[in-house]
Amino acid sequence: MGNEQKENSNKYSIIIPTYNERLNIALLVYLIFKHLPNVNFEISVVDDGSPDGTQDIVKQLQSVYGEDRILLRARPKKLGLGTAYIHGLKHASGNFVVIMDADLSHHPKYLPNFIKKQMETGADIVTGTRYVKGGGVHGWNLMRKLTSRGANVLAQTLLWPGVSDLTGSFRLYRKSVLEDVIGSCVSKGYVFQMEMIVRATRKGYNIAEVPITFVDRVYGSSKLGGSEIVEYLKGLIYLLLTT
């Protein structure tokens, strides 16, 4: 009972950056409400001027769930992941912030595990990991799995962050910690998530992990290509030299 009361006293701001996610956003929002029935939360959709009508769907969702639960934070064009989180963070009213992807690769069924883990451990950050027992990846070919796993092993070896999944972007942060960490990050795109966790460990924040199964996006095209791998390696070298 004590835990339940404690959980209800927290508010969670769920920040979801979107670009052309019209097919996914309604289902994602439905699943979040389904899996967090007794939790105080708001969903902040940071849309980068999607031409596919994503914002129209979000407005419809506001009429269903209420404008106090679904916040639309529109931006004129694609401005990068890091700035999307900063934009969402400016308006977040929760004392905890969840960041997750809009493409259904992050299943909302894991959110109660994140909240429970944070309450049990008092962690500053809870991060979803594909690389411990109970975690995994669904829908990737062998090459993609090897690339991702290799990128993580390389980063582990060079940076010693003490976290098994550096490039994942499904995380729960204390709001004050996210504000502190994000303020010291300089990279954009694929490397940004890795920089966030490396900076957090260097600052001494307590990080816990929850196993998740990452599902390759259901609709639309994946954003990981050769240029992202080059960007990742550049970012890794940068972090090695600056942290």
mmCIF file of N, CA, C and O in Angstrom, residues 89-190:
data_model
loop_
_atom_site.group_PDB
_atom_site.id
_atom_site.type_symbol
_atom_site.label_atom_id
_atom_site.label_comp_id
_atom_site.label_asym_id
_atom_site.label_seq_id
_atom_site.Cartn_x
_atom_site.Cartn_y
_atom_site.Cartn_z
ATOM 1 N N LEU A 89 10.937 18.946 -22.615
ATOM 2 C CA LEU A 89 11.312 19.125 -21.214
ATOM 3 C C LEU A 89 10.882 20.488 -20.674
ATOM 4 O O LEU A 89 10.485 20.619 -19.519
ATOM 5 N N LYS A 90 10.950 21.499 -21.530
ATOM 6 C CA LYS A 90 10.565 22.864 -21.135
ATOM 7 C C LYS A 90 9.149 22.919 -20.590
ATOM 8 O O LYS A 90 8.837 23.704 -19.711
ATOM 9 N N HIS A 91 8.284 22.084 -21.164
ATOM 10 C CA HIS A 91 6.859 22.135 -20.802
ATOM 11 C C HIS A 91 6.444 20.971 -19.894
ATOM 12 O O HIS A 91 5.264 20.816 -19.600
ATOM 13 N N ALA A 92 7.396 20.134 -19.516
ATOM 14 C CA ALA A 92 7.044 18.939 -18.723
ATOM 15 C C ALA A 92 6.689 19.331 -17.290
ATOM 16 O O ALA A 92 7.451 20.022 -16.631
ATOM 17 N N SER A 93 5.549 18.859 -16.821
ATOM 18 C CA SER A 93 5.134 19.205 -15.451
ATOM 19 C C SER A 93 5.389 18.075 -14.456
ATOM 20 O O SER A 93 5.160 18.221 -13.262
ATOM 21 N N GLY A 94 5.875 16.922 -14.951
ATOM 22 C CA GLY A 94 6.151 15.796 -14.055
ATOM 23 C C GLY A 94 7.493 15.930 -13.356
ATOM 24 O O GLY A 94 8.365 16.672 -13.793
ATOM 25 N N ASN A 95 7.663 15.196 -12.250
ATOM 26 C CA ASN A 95 8.976 15.165 -11.594
ATOM 27 C C ASN A 95 9.850 14.037 -12.147
ATOM 28 O O ASN A 95 11.029 13.930 -11.845
ATOM 29 N N PHE A 96 9.242 13.180 -12.983
ATOM 30 C CA PHE A 96 9.979 12.172 -13.743
ATOM 31 C C PHE A 96 9.635 12.329 -15.218
ATOM 32 O O PHE A 96 8.526 12.737 -15.563
ATOM 33 N N VAL A 97 10.603 12.001 -16.084
ATOM 34 C CA VAL A 97 10.390 12.113 -17.525
ATOM 35 C C VAL A 97 10.732 10.771 -18.183
ATOM 36 O O VAL A 97 11.783 10.190 -17.905
ATOM 37 N N VAL A 98 9.832 10.298 -19.026
ATOM 38 C CA VAL A 98 10.086 9.101 -19.832
ATOM 39 C C VAL A 98 10.349 9.560 -21.256
ATOM 40 O O VAL A 98 9.630 10.420 -21.777
ATOM 41 N N ILE A 99 11.397 9.025 -21.884
ATOM 42 C CA ILE A 99 11.592 9.276 -23.314
ATOM 43 C C ILE A 99 11.449 7.947 -24.052
ATOM 44 O O ILE A 99 11.961 6.927 -23.604
ATOM 45 N N MET A 100 10.688 7.974 -25.134
ATOM 46 C CA MET A 100 10.480 6.747 -25.907
ATOM 47 C C MET A 100 10.202 7.104 -27.360
ATOM 48 O O MET A 100 9.828 8.234 -27.678
ATOM 49 N N ASP A 101 10.407 6.120 -28.248
ATOM 50 C CA ASP A 101 10.189 6.336 -29.677
ATOM 51 C C ASP A 101 8.713 6.169 -30.016
ATOM 52 O O ASP A 101 7.985 5.429 -29.350
ATOM 53 N N ALA A 102 8.307 6.805 -31.108
ATOM 54 C CA ALA A 102 6.901 6.776 -31.522
ATOM 55 C C ALA A 102 6.567 5.594 -32.412
ATOM 56 O O ALA A 102 5.406 5.356 -32.721
ATOM 57 N N ASP A 103 7.582 4.843 -32.850
ATOM 58 C CA ASP A 103 7.356 3.860 -33.915
ATOM 59 C C ASP A 103 6.966 2.466 -33.426
ATOM 60 O O ASP A 103 7.021 1.505 -34.174
ATOM 61 N N LEU A 104 6.572 2.362 -32.143
ATOM 62 C CA LEU A 104 6.135 1.097 -31.533
ATOM 63 C C LEU A 104 7.279 0.103 -31.332
ATOM 64 O O LEU A 104 7.043 -1.062 -31.035
ATOM 65 N N SER A 105 8.526 0.560 -31.498
ATOM 66 C CA SER A 105 9.653 -0.321 -31.185
ATOM 67 C C SER A 105 9.818 -0.427 -29.667
ATOM 68 O O SER A 105 10.396 -1.383 -29.158
ATOM 69 N N HIS A 106 9.314 0.567 -28.946
ATOM 70 C CA HIS A 106 9.315 0.557 -27.477
ATOM 71 C C HIS A 106 7.892 0.286 -26.994
ATOM 72 O O HIS A 106 7.031 1.148 -27.124
ATOM 73 N N HIS A 107 7.666 -0.896 -26.461
ATOM 74 C CA HIS A 107 6.297 -1.245 -26.071
ATOM 75 C C HIS A 107 5.953 -0.644 -24.707
ATOM 76 O O HIS A 107 6.704 -0.831 -23.742
ATOM 77 N N PRO A 108 4.815 0.056 -24.614
ATOM 78 C CA PRO A 108 4.424 0.658 -23.335
ATOM 79 C C PRO A 108 4.210 -0.345 -22.197
ATOM 80 O O PRO A 108 4.160 0.054 -21.038
ATOM 81 N N LYS A 109 4.120 -1.630 -22.524
ATOM 82 C CA LYS A 109 3.936 -2.627 -21.453
ATOM 83 C C LYS A 109 5.120 -2.640 -20.479
ATOM 84 O O LYS A 109 4.996 -3.124 -19.353
ATOM 85 N N TYR A 110 6.273 -2.107 -20.921
ATOM 86 C CA TYR A 110 7.445 -2.081 -20.037
ATOM 87 C C TYR A 110 7.423 -0.894 -19.060
ATOM 88 O O TYR A 110 8.201 -0.866 -18.113
ATOM 89 N N LEU A 111 6.562 0.077 -19.299
ATOM 90 C CA LEU A 111 6.567 1.287 -18.454
ATOM 91 C C LEU A 111 6.353 0.980 -16.966
ATOM 92 O O LEU A 111 7.051 1.543 -16.119
ATOM 93 N N PRO A 112 5.400 0.094 -16.605
ATOM 94 C CA PRO A 112 5.256 -0.228 -15.174
ATOM 95 C C PRO A 112 6.543 -0.805 -14.568
ATOM 96 O O PRO A 112 6.850 -0.545 -13.397
ATOM 97 N N ASN A 113 7.322 -1.569 -15.373
ATOM 98 C CA ASN A 113 8.598 -2.129 -14.879
ATOM 99 C C ASN A 113 9.609 -1.018 -14.603
ATOM 100 O O ASN A 113 10.370 -1.073 -13.636
ATOM 101 N N PHE A 114 9.635 -0.008 -15.478
ATOM 102 C CA PHE A 114 10.531 1.138 -15.289
ATOM 103 C C PHE A 114 10.186 1.857 -13.979
ATOM 104 O O PHE A 114 11.069 2.168 -13.175
ATOM 105 N N ILE A 115 8.896 2.114 -13.789
ATOM 106 C CA ILE A 115 8.444 2.849 -12.599
ATOM 107 C C ILE A 115 8.744 2.043 -11.338
ATOM 108 O O ILE A 115 9.256 2.572 -10.349
ATOM 109 N N LYS A 116 8.452 0.745 -11.396
ATOM 110 C CA LYS A 116 8.690 -0.136 -10.238
ATOM 111 C C LYS A 116 10.182 -0.189 -9.905
ATOM 112 O O LYS A 116 10.584 -0.077 -8.745
ATOM 113 N N LYS A 117 11.011 -0.344 -10.921
ATOM 114 C CA LYS A 117 12.462 -0.430 -10.722
ATOM 115 C C LYS A 117 12.990 0.856 -10.095
ATOM 116 O O LYS A 117 13.803 0.835 -9.184
ATOM 117 N N GLN A 118 12.504 1.997 -10.578
ATOM 118 C CA GLN A 118 12.954 3.276 -10.029
ATOM 119 C C GLN A 118 12.563 3.388 -8.559
ATOM 120 O O GLN A 118 13.356 3.821 -7.722
ATOM 121 N N MET A 119 11.349 2.978 -8.236
ATOM 122 C CA MET A 119 10.876 3.091 -6.848
ATOM 123 C C MET A 119 11.618 2.130 -5.915
ATOM 124 O O MET A 119 11.896 2.460 -4.778
ATOM 125 N N GLU A 120 11.950 0.961 -6.433
ATOM 126 C CA GLU A 120 12.678 -0.030 -5.619
ATOM 127 C C GLU A 120 14.125 0.384 -5.363
ATOM 128 O O GLU A 120 14.678 0.147 -4.299
ATOM 129 N N THR A 121 14.747 1.000 -6.378
ATOM 130 C CA THR A 121 16.191 1.284 -6.292
ATOM 131 C C THR A 121 16.510 2.738 -5.982
ATOM 132 O O THR A 121 17.632 3.063 -5.602
ATOM 133 N N GLY A 122 15.528 3.621 -6.192
ATOM 134 C CA GLY A 122 15.799 5.060 -6.033
ATOM 135 C C GLY A 122 16.688 5.601 -7.137
ATOM 136 O O GLY A 122 17.307 6.656 -6.993
ATOM 137 N N ALA A 123 16.749 4.887 -8.277
ATOM 138 C CA ALA A 123 17.656 5.267 -9.370
ATOM 139 C C ALA A 123 17.308 6.645 -9.941
ATOM 140 O O ALA A 123 16.143 7.048 -9.954
ATOM 141 N N ASP A 124 18.343 7.329 -10.420
ATOM 142 C CA ASP A 124 18.144 8.610 -11.107
ATOM 143 C C ASP A 124 17.688 8.386 -12.541
ATOM 144 O O ASP A 124 16.977 9.200 -13.120
ATOM 145 N N ILE A 125 18.160 7.273 -13.126
ATOM 146 C CA ILE A 125 17.802 6.919 -14.502
ATOM 147 C C ILE A 125 17.514 5.419 -14.541
ATOM 148 O O ILE A 125 18.258 4.624 -13.964
ATOM 149 N N VAL A 126 16.433 5.034 -15.214
ATOM 150 C CA VAL A 126 16.189 3.622 -15.511
ATOM 151 C C VAL A 126 16.198 3.504 -17.029
ATOM 152 O O VAL A 126 15.471 4.218 -17.723
ATOM 153 N N THR A 127 17.053 2.639 -17.536
ATOM 154 C CA THR A 127 17.171 2.506 -18.993
ATOM 155 C C THR A 127 16.793 1.099 -19.437
ATOM 156 O O THR A 127 17.108 0.115 -18.770
ATOM 157 N N GLY A 128 16.080 1.027 -20.551
ATOM 158 C CA GLY A 128 15.722 -0.276 -21.103
ATOM 159 C C GLY A 128 16.918 -0.876 -21.810
ATOM 160 O O GLY A 128 17.631 -0.181 -22.529
ATOM 161 N N THR A 129 17.148 -2.164 -21.595
ATOM 162 C CA THR A 129 18.299 -2.801 -22.244
ATOM 163 C C THR A 129 17.886 -4.055 -23.003
ATOM 164 O O THR A 129 17.083 -4.854 -22.534
ATOM 165 N N ARG A 130 18.467 -4.180 -24.207
ATOM 166 C CA ARG A 130 18.218 -5.362 -25.040
ATOM 167 C C ARG A 130 19.217 -6.466 -24.722
ATOM 168 O O ARG A 130 19.080 -7.579 -25.209
ATOM 169 N N TYR A 131 20.254 -6.147 -23.933
ATOM 170 C CA TYR A 131 21.412 -7.034 -23.844
ATOM 171 C C TYR A 131 21.615 -7.689 -22.488
ATOM 172 O O TYR A 131 22.725 -7.989 -22.106
ATOM 173 N N VAL A 132 20.534 -7.897 -21.721
ATOM 174 C CA VAL A 132 20.624 -8.721 -20.515
ATOM 175 C C VAL A 132 19.544 -9.791 -20.610
ATOM 176 O O VAL A 132 18.683 -9.744 -21.486
ATOM 177 N N LYS A 133 19.579 -10.744 -19.691
ATOM 178 C CA LYS A 133 18.602 -11.837 -19.694
ATOM 179 C C LYS A 133 17.184 -11.269 -19.647
ATOM 180 O O LYS A 133 16.892 -10.402 -18.829
ATOM 181 N N GLY A 134 16.359 -11.730 -20.548
ATOM 182 C CA GLY A 134 14.983 -11.229 -20.603
ATOM 183 C C GLY A 134 14.796 -10.140 -21.644
ATOM 184 O O GLY A 134 13.683 -9.785 -21.993
ATOM 185 N N GLY A 135 15.914 -9.605 -22.161
ATOM 186 C CA GLY A 135 15.839 -8.575 -23.206
ATOM 187 C C GLY A 135 16.138 -9.174 -24.562
ATOM 188 O O GLY A 135 16.593 -10.312 -24.664
ATOM 189 N N GLY A 136 15.900 -8.406 -25.616
ATOM 190 C CA GLY A 136 16.203 -8.924 -26.948
ATOM 191 C C GLY A 136 15.769 -7.958 -28.039
ATOM 192 O O GLY A 136 15.324 -6.854 -27.781
ATOM 193 N N VAL A 137 15.910 -8.427 -29.262
ATOM 194 C CA VAL A 137 15.549 -7.640 -30.435
ATOM 195 C C VAL A 137 14.687 -8.516 -31.331
ATOM 196 O O VAL A 137 14.992 -9.687 -31.543
ATOM 197 N N HIS A 138 13.609 -7.951 -31.853
ATOM 198 C CA HIS A 138 12.722 -8.709 -32.734
ATOM 199 C C HIS A 138 12.623 -7.981 -34.073
ATOM 200 O O HIS A 138 12.375 -6.786 -34.101
ATOM 201 N N GLY A 139 12.824 -8.701 -35.162
ATOM 202 C CA GLY A 139 12.615 -8.118 -36.485
ATOM 203 C C GLY A 139 13.868 -7.570 -37.149
ATOM 204 O O GLY A 139 13.781 -6.949 -38.202
ATOM 205 N N TRP A 140 15.029 -7.756 -36.536
ATOM 206 C CA TRP A 140 16.276 -7.301 -37.165
ATOM 207 C C TRP A 140 16.947 -8.472 -37.870
ATOM 208 O O TRP A 140 16.910 -9.597 -37.381
ATOM 209 N N ASN A 141 17.622 -8.186 -38.986
ATOM 210 C CA ASN A 141 18.420 -9.238 -39.608
ATOM 211 C C ASN A 141 19.750 -9.367 -38.846
ATOM 212 O O ASN A 141 20.068 -8.549 -37.982
ATOM 213 N N LEU A 142 20.497 -10.402 -39.186
ATOM 214 C CA LEU A 142 21.729 -10.700 -38.443
ATOM 215 C C LEU A 142 22.723 -9.540 -38.513
ATOM 216 O O LEU A 142 23.349 -9.184 -37.512
ATOM 217 N N MET A 143 22.831 -8.923 -39.686
ATOM 218 C CA MET A 143 23.789 -7.830 -39.861
ATOM 219 C C MET A 143 23.470 -6.668 -38.915
ATOM 220 O O MET A 143 24.343 -6.107 -38.277
ATOM 221 N N ARG A 144 22.188 -6.327 -38.845
ATOM 222 C CA ARG A 144 21.764 -5.213 -37.990
ATOM 223 C C ARG A 144 22.034 -5.546 -36.519
ATOM 224 O O ARG A 144 22.476 -4.709 -35.742
ATOM 225 N N LYS A 145 21.745 -6.797 -36.136
ATOM 226 C CA LYS A 145 22.004 -7.224 -34.749
ATOM 227 C C LYS A 145 23.496 -7.126 -34.424
ATOM 228 O O LYS A 145 23.883 -6.636 -33.362
ATOM 229 N N LEU A 146 24.318 -7.614 -35.348
ATOM 230 C CA LEU A 146 25.771 -7.594 -35.126
ATOM 231 C C LEU A 146 26.296 -6.166 -35.047
ATOM 232 O O LEU A 146 27.154 -5.850 -34.212
ATOM 233 N N THR A 147 25.772 -5.294 -35.918
ATOM 234 C CA THR A 147 26.205 -3.893 -35.922
ATOM 235 C C THR A 147 25.885 -3.241 -34.586
ATOM 236 O O THR A 147 26.722 -2.582 -33.966
ATOM 237 N N SER A 148 24.646 -3.430 -34.129
ATOM 238 C CA SER A 148 24.206 -2.818 -32.870
ATOM 239 C C SER A 148 24.997 -3.375 -31.692
ATOM 240 O O SER A 148 25.487 -2.640 -30.836
ATOM 241 N N ARG A 149 25.119 -4.696 -31.673
ATOM 242 C CA ARG A 149 25.828 -5.340 -30.561
ATOM 243 C C ARG A 149 27.301 -4.928 -30.558
ATOM 244 O O ARG A 149 27.899 -4.636 -29.522
ATOM 245 N N GLY A 150 27.871 -4.894 -31.763
ATOM 246 C CA GLY A 150 29.277 -4.501 -31.895
ATOM 247 C C GLY A 150 29.506 -3.070 -31.447
ATOM 248 O O GLY A 150 30.478 -2.764 -30.761
ATOM 249 N N ALA A 151 28.578 -2.187 -31.813
ATOM 250 C CA ALA A 151 28.677 -0.779 -31.407
ATOM 251 C C ALA A 151 28.655 -0.666 -29.893
ATOM 252 O O ALA A 151 29.410 0.109 -29.294
ATOM 253 N N ASN A 152 27.802 -1.465 -29.253
ATOM 254 C CA ASN A 152 27.720 -1.433 -27.791
ATOM 255 C C ASN A 152 28.975 -1.983 -27.135
ATOM 256 O O ASN A 152 29.477 -1.411 -26.168
ATOM 257 N N VAL A 153 29.480 -3.088 -27.662
ATOM 258 C CA VAL A 153 30.700 -3.693 -27.087
ATOM 259 C C VAL A 153 31.876 -2.723 -27.219
ATOM 260 O O VAL A 153 32.659 -2.528 -26.290
ATOM 261 N N LEU A 154 31.978 -2.086 -28.393
ATOM 262 C CA LEU A 154 33.046 -1.123 -28.638
ATOM 263 C C LEU A 154 32.969 0.028 -27.623
ATOM 264 O O LEU A 154 33.970 0.410 -27.009
ATOM 265 N N ALA A 155 31.774 0.544 -27.450
ATOM 266 C CA ALA A 155 31.590 1.656 -26.515
ATOM 267 C C ALA A 155 31.866 1.215 -25.077
ATOM 268 O O ALA A 155 32.470 1.949 -24.286
ATOM 269 N N GLN A 156 31.425 0.000 -24.725
ATOM 270 C CA GLN A 156 31.676 -0.546 -23.375
ATOM 271 C C GLN A 156 33.180 -0.567 -23.101
ATOM 272 O O GLN A 156 33.653 -0.167 -22.047
ATOM 273 N N THR A 157 33.917 -1.089 -24.075
ATOM 274 C CA THR A 157 35.355 -1.282 -23.920
ATOM 275 C C THR A 157 36.076 0.051 -23.753
ATOM 276 O O THR A 157 36.967 0.192 -22.922
ATOM 277 N N LEU A 158 35.681 1.028 -24.553
ATOM 278 C CA LEU A 158 36.395 2.304 -24.552
ATOM 279 C C LEU A 158 35.923 3.264 -23.457
ATOM 280 O O LEU A 158 36.710 4.034 -22.933
ATOM 281 N N LEU A 159 34.634 3.214 -23.147
ATOM 282 C CA LEU A 159 34.075 4.252 -22.266
ATOM 283 C C LEU A 159 33.728 3.780 -20.850
ATOM 284 O O LEU A 159 33.496 4.589 -19.968
ATOM 285 N N TRP A 160 33.629 2.491 -20.641
ATOM 286 C CA TRP A 160 33.312 1.940 -19.320
ATOM 287 C C TRP A 160 32.115 2.623 -18.653
ATOM 288 O O TRP A 160 32.239 3.147 -17.544
ATOM 289 N N PRO A 161 30.959 2.630 -19.285
ATOM 290 C CA PRO A 161 29.846 3.354 -18.667
ATOM 291 C C PRO A 161 29.085 2.560 -17.607
ATOM 292 O O PRO A 161 28.284 3.113 -16.876
ATOM 293 N N GLY A 162 29.321 1.237 -17.544
ATOM 294 C CA GLY A 162 28.613 0.428 -16.549
ATOM 295 C C GLY A 162 27.156 0.170 -16.906
ATOM 296 O O GLY A 162 26.355 -0.180 -16.054
ATOM 297 N N VAL A 163 26.800 0.362 -18.161
ATOM 298 C CA VAL A 163 25.432 0.127 -18.634
ATOM 299 C C VAL A 163 25.526 -0.754 -19.867
ATOM 300 O O VAL A 163 26.390 -0.547 -20.713
ATOM 301 N N SER A 164 24.632 -1.751 -19.986
ATOM 302 C CA SER A 164 24.809 -2.749 -21.051
ATOM 303 C C SER A 164 24.266 -2.301 -22.412
ATOM 304 O O SER A 164 24.618 -2.873 -23.426
ATOM 305 N N ASP A 165 23.394 -1.294 -22.440
ATOM 306 C CA ASP A 165 22.797 -0.888 -23.711
ATOM 307 C C ASP A 165 22.882 0.630 -23.836
ATOM 308 O O ASP A 165 22.054 1.367 -23.325
ATOM 309 N N LEU A 166 23.891 1.091 -24.545
ATOM 310 C CA LEU A 166 24.170 2.532 -24.611
ATOM 311 C C LEU A 166 23.356 3.269 -25.648
ATOM 312 O O LEU A 166 23.130 4.467 -25.524
ATOM 313 N N THR A 167 22.932 2.570 -26.702
ATOM 314 C CA THR A 167 22.281 3.266 -27.806
ATOM 315 C C THR A 167 20.762 3.173 -27.748
ATOM 316 O O THR A 167 20.071 3.696 -28.602
ATOM 317 N N GLY A 168 20.240 2.518 -26.723
ATOM 318 C CA GLY A 168 18.787 2.455 -26.569
ATOM 319 C C GLY A 168 18.230 3.826 -26.213
ATOM 320 O O GLY A 168 18.918 4.657 -25.631
ATOM 321 N N SER A 169 16.959 4.063 -26.570
ATOM 322 C CA SER A 169 16.397 5.378 -26.273
ATOM 323 C C SER A 169 15.080 5.272 -25.518
ATOM 324 O O SER A 169 14.220 6.129 -25.634
ATOM 325 N N PHE A 170 14.924 4.201 -24.743
ATOM 326 C CA PHE A 170 13.720 4.008 -23.927
ATOM 327 C C PHE A 170 14.167 4.152 -22.475
ATOM 328 O O PHE A 170 14.749 3.245 -21.900
ATOM 329 N N ARG A 171 13.920 5.323 -21.881
ATOM 330 C CA ARG A 171 14.480 5.611 -20.555
ATOM 331 C C ARG A 171 13.538 6.419 -19.682
ATOM 332 O O ARG A 171 12.706 7.166 -20.188
ATOM 333 N N LEU A 172 13.726 6.252 -18.383
ATOM 334 C CA LEU A 172 13.016 7.044 -17.377
ATOM 335 C C LEU A 172 14.056 7.851 -16.601
ATOM 336 O O LEU A 172 15.044 7.285 -16.131
ATOM 337 N N TYR A 173 13.854 9.148 -16.516
ATOM 338 C CA TYR A 173 14.791 10.038 -15.816
ATOM 339 C C TYR A 173 14.082 10.812 -14.716
ATOM 340 O O TYR A 173 12.921 11.200 -14.884
ATOM 341 N N ARG A 174 14.803 11.074 -13.615
ATOM 342 C CA ARG A 174 14.354 12.170 -12.760
ATOM 343 C C ARG A 174 14.453 13.426 -13.602
ATOM 344 O O ARG A 174 15.456 13.629 -14.300
ATOM 345 N N LYS A 175 13.466 14.277 -13.515
ATOM 346 C CA LYS A 175 13.456 15.463 -14.374
ATOM 347 C C LYS A 175 14.707 16.321 -14.149
ATOM 348 O O LYS A 175 15.348 16.779 -15.100
ATOM 349 N N SER A 176 15.094 16.511 -12.891
ATOM 350 C CA SER A 176 16.258 17.360 -12.577
ATOM 351 C C SER A 176 17.539 16.779 -13.160
ATOM 352 O O SER A 176 18.425 17.506 -13.622
ATOM 353 N N VAL A 177 17.637 15.441 -13.177
ATOM 354 C CA VAL A 177 18.820 14.755 -13.718
ATOM 355 C C VAL A 177 18.858 14.910 -15.241
ATOM 356 O O VAL A 177 19.903 15.199 -15.823
ATOM 357 N N LEU A 178 17.703 14.735 -15.883
ATOM 358 C CA LEU A 178 17.649 14.894 -17.337
ATOM 359 C C LEU A 178 18.038 16.315 -17.734
ATOM 360 O O LEU A 178 18.802 16.522 -18.673
ATOM 361 N N GLU A 179 17.554 17.290 -16.991
ATOM 362 C CA GLU A 179 17.894 18.691 -17.288
ATOM 363 C C GLU A 179 19.400 18.929 -17.161
ATOM 364 O O GLU A 179 20.012 19.605 -17.987
ATOM 365 N N ASP A 180 19.989 18.327 -16.135
ATOM 366 C CA ASP A 180 21.429 18.489 -15.912
ATOM 367 C C ASP A 180 22.247 17.817 -17.015
ATOM 368 O O ASP A 180 23.154 18.424 -17.596
ATOM 369 N N VAL A 181 21.883 16.568 -17.326
ATOM 370 C CA VAL A 181 22.657 15.788 -18.306
ATOM 371 C C VAL A 181 22.504 16.353 -19.716
ATOM 372 O O VAL A 181 23.487 16.509 -20.446
ATOM 373 N N ILE A 182 21.277 16.686 -20.077
ATOM 374 C CA ILE A 182 21.020 17.146 -21.448
ATOM 375 C C ILE A 182 21.716 18.475 -21.715
ATOM 376 O O ILE A 182 22.133 18.765 -22.831
ATOM 377 N N GLY A 183 21.909 19.259 -20.654
ATOM 378 C CA GLY A 183 22.588 20.551 -20.791
ATOM 379 C C GLY A 183 24.055 20.416 -21.155
ATOM 380 O O GLY A 183 24.659 21.351 -21.699
ATOM 381 N N SER A 184 24.648 19.241 -20.888
ATOM 382 C CA SER A 184 26.077 19.068 -21.188
ATOM 383 C C SER A 184 26.316 18.237 -22.442
ATOM 384 O O SER A 184 27.450 17.929 -22.789
ATOM 385 N N CYS A 185 25.235 17.870 -23.160
ATOM 386 C CA CYS A 185 25.378 17.067 -24.382
ATOM 387 C C CYS A 185 25.512 17.951 -25.613
ATOM 388 O O CYS A 185 24.865 18.984 -25.707
ATOM 389 N N VAL A 186 26.352 17.525 -26.541
ATOM 390 C CA VAL A 186 26.556 18.311 -27.766
ATOM 391 C C VAL A 186 26.178 17.543 -29.031
ATOM 392 O O VAL A 186 25.916 18.147 -30.056
ATOM 393 N N SER A 187 26.139 16.216 -28.975
ATOM 394 C CA SER A 187 25.901 15.445 -30.191
ATOM 395 C C SER A 187 24.418 15.403 -30.547
ATOM 396 O O SER A 187 23.553 15.690 -29.735
ATOM 397 N N LYS A 188 24.160 15.023 -31.799
ATOM 398 C CA LYS A 188 22.779 14.910 -32.274
ATOM 399 C C LYS A 188 22.587 13.519 -32.859
ATOM 400 O O LYS A 188 23.529 12.784 -33.052
ATOM 401 N N GLY A 189 21.342 13.192 -33.135
ATOM 402 C CA GLY A 189 21.053 11.941 -33.827
ATOM 403 C C GLY A 189 21.411 10.699 -33.027
ATOM 404 O O GLY A 189 21.231 10.641 -31.815
ATOM 405 N N TYR A 190 21.945 9.716 -33.735
ATOM 406 C CA TYR A 190 22.140 8.369 -33.190
ATOM 407 C C TYR A 190 23.075 8.340 -31.978
ATOM 408 O O TYR A 190 22.917 7.530 -31.075
#
